[in-house]
C-alpha positions as MATLAB code, in Angstrom:
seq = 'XXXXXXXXXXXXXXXXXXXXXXXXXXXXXXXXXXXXXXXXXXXXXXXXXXXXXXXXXXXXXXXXXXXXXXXXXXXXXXXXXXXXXXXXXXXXXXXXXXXXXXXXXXXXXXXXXXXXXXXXXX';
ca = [
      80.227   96.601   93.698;
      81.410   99.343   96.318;
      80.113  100.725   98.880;
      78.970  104.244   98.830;
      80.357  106.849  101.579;
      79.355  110.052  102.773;
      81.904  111.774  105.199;
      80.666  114.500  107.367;
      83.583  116.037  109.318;
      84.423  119.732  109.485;
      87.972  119.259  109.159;
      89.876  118.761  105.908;
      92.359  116.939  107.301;
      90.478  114.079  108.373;
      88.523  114.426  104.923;
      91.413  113.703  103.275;
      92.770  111.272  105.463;
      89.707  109.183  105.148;
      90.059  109.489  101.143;
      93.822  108.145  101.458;
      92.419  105.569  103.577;
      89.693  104.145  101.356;
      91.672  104.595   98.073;
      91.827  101.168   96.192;
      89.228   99.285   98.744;
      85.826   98.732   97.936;
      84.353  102.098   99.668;
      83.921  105.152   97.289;
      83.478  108.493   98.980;
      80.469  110.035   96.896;
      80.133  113.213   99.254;
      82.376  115.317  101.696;
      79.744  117.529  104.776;
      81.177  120.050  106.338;
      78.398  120.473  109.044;
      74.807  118.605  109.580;
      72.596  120.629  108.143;
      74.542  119.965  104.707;
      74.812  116.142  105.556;
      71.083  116.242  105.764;
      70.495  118.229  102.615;
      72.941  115.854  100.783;
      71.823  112.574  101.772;
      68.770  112.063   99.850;
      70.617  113.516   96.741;
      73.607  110.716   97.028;
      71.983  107.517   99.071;
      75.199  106.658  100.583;
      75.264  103.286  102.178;
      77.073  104.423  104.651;
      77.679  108.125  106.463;
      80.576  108.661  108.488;
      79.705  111.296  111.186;
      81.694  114.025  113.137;
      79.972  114.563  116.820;
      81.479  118.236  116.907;
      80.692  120.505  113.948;
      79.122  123.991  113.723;
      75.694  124.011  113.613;
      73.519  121.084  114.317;
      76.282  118.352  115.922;
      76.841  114.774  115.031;
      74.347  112.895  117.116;
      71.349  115.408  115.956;
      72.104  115.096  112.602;
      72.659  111.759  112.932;
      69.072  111.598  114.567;
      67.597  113.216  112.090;
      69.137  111.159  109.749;
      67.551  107.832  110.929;
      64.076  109.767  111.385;
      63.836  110.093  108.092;
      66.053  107.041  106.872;
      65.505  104.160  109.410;
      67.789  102.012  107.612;
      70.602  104.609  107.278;
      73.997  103.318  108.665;
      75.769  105.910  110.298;
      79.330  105.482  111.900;
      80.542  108.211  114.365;
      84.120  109.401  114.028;
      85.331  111.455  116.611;
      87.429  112.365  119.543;
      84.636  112.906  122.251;
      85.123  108.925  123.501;
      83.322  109.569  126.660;
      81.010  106.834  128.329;
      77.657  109.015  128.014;
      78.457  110.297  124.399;
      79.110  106.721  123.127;
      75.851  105.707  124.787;
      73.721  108.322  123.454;
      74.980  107.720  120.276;
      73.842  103.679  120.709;
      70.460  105.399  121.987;
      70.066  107.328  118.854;
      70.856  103.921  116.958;
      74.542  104.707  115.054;
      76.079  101.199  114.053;
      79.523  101.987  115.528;
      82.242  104.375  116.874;
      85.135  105.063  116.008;
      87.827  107.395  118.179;
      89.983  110.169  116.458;
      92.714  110.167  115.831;
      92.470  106.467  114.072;
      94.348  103.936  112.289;
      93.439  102.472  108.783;
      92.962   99.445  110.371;
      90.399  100.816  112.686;
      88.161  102.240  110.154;
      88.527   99.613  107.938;
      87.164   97.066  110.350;
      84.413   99.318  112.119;
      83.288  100.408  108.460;
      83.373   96.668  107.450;
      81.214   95.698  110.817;
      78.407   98.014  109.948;
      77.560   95.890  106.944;
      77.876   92.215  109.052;
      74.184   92.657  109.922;
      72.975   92.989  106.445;
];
């Protein structure tokens, strides 16, 4: 059975990259964000099993929404994409209780394997 993915990312590009990237695997993308507040609205509606998550977005930002998220969904399993790979951000982003990060711009391989840790603790 797949897996269920919600990618939040303003940018189209990496929207479609991440489609090219889990064609034929056993993720299917069920809902493309473009910003938090429609990541939050959406979430309910699709139960992903897992939510990709942009830090930088308009509106609300990654690591809110991504609070918000696991306010209301404790067992929510969010994985940060994004090119702010500083020290504090990754750490705050641990605090807030994401299950992994991953640094733009990435590899298939990379996502594949950080998507694929996310479920080892189930």
């Amino acid at each position: 059975m797949s897996k269920r993915v919600m990618v939040v990312d303003d940018s189209r590009i990496v929207q479609l990259q991440l489609k090219k990237i889990l064609a034929d695997t056993e993720y299917q993308i069920v809902a493309f964000c473009q910003s938090g507040e429609e990541a939050l609205e959406k979430y309910s509606e699709v139960q992903p099993d897992l939510v990709t998550m942009d830090i930088l977005m308009p509106g609300i930002d990654g690591l809110e929404t991504a609070r918000q998220l696991l306010k209301s969904y404790p067992n929510a399993r969010i994985l940060m994409v994004s090119s702010l790979a500083y020290d504090d951000t990754i750490n705050e982003a641990n605090d807030v209780g994401v299950k992994g990060f991953v640094y733009k711009p990435f590899e298939r391989s990379q996502i594949l394997e950080s998507m694929s840790n996310v479920f080892r603790d189930v």
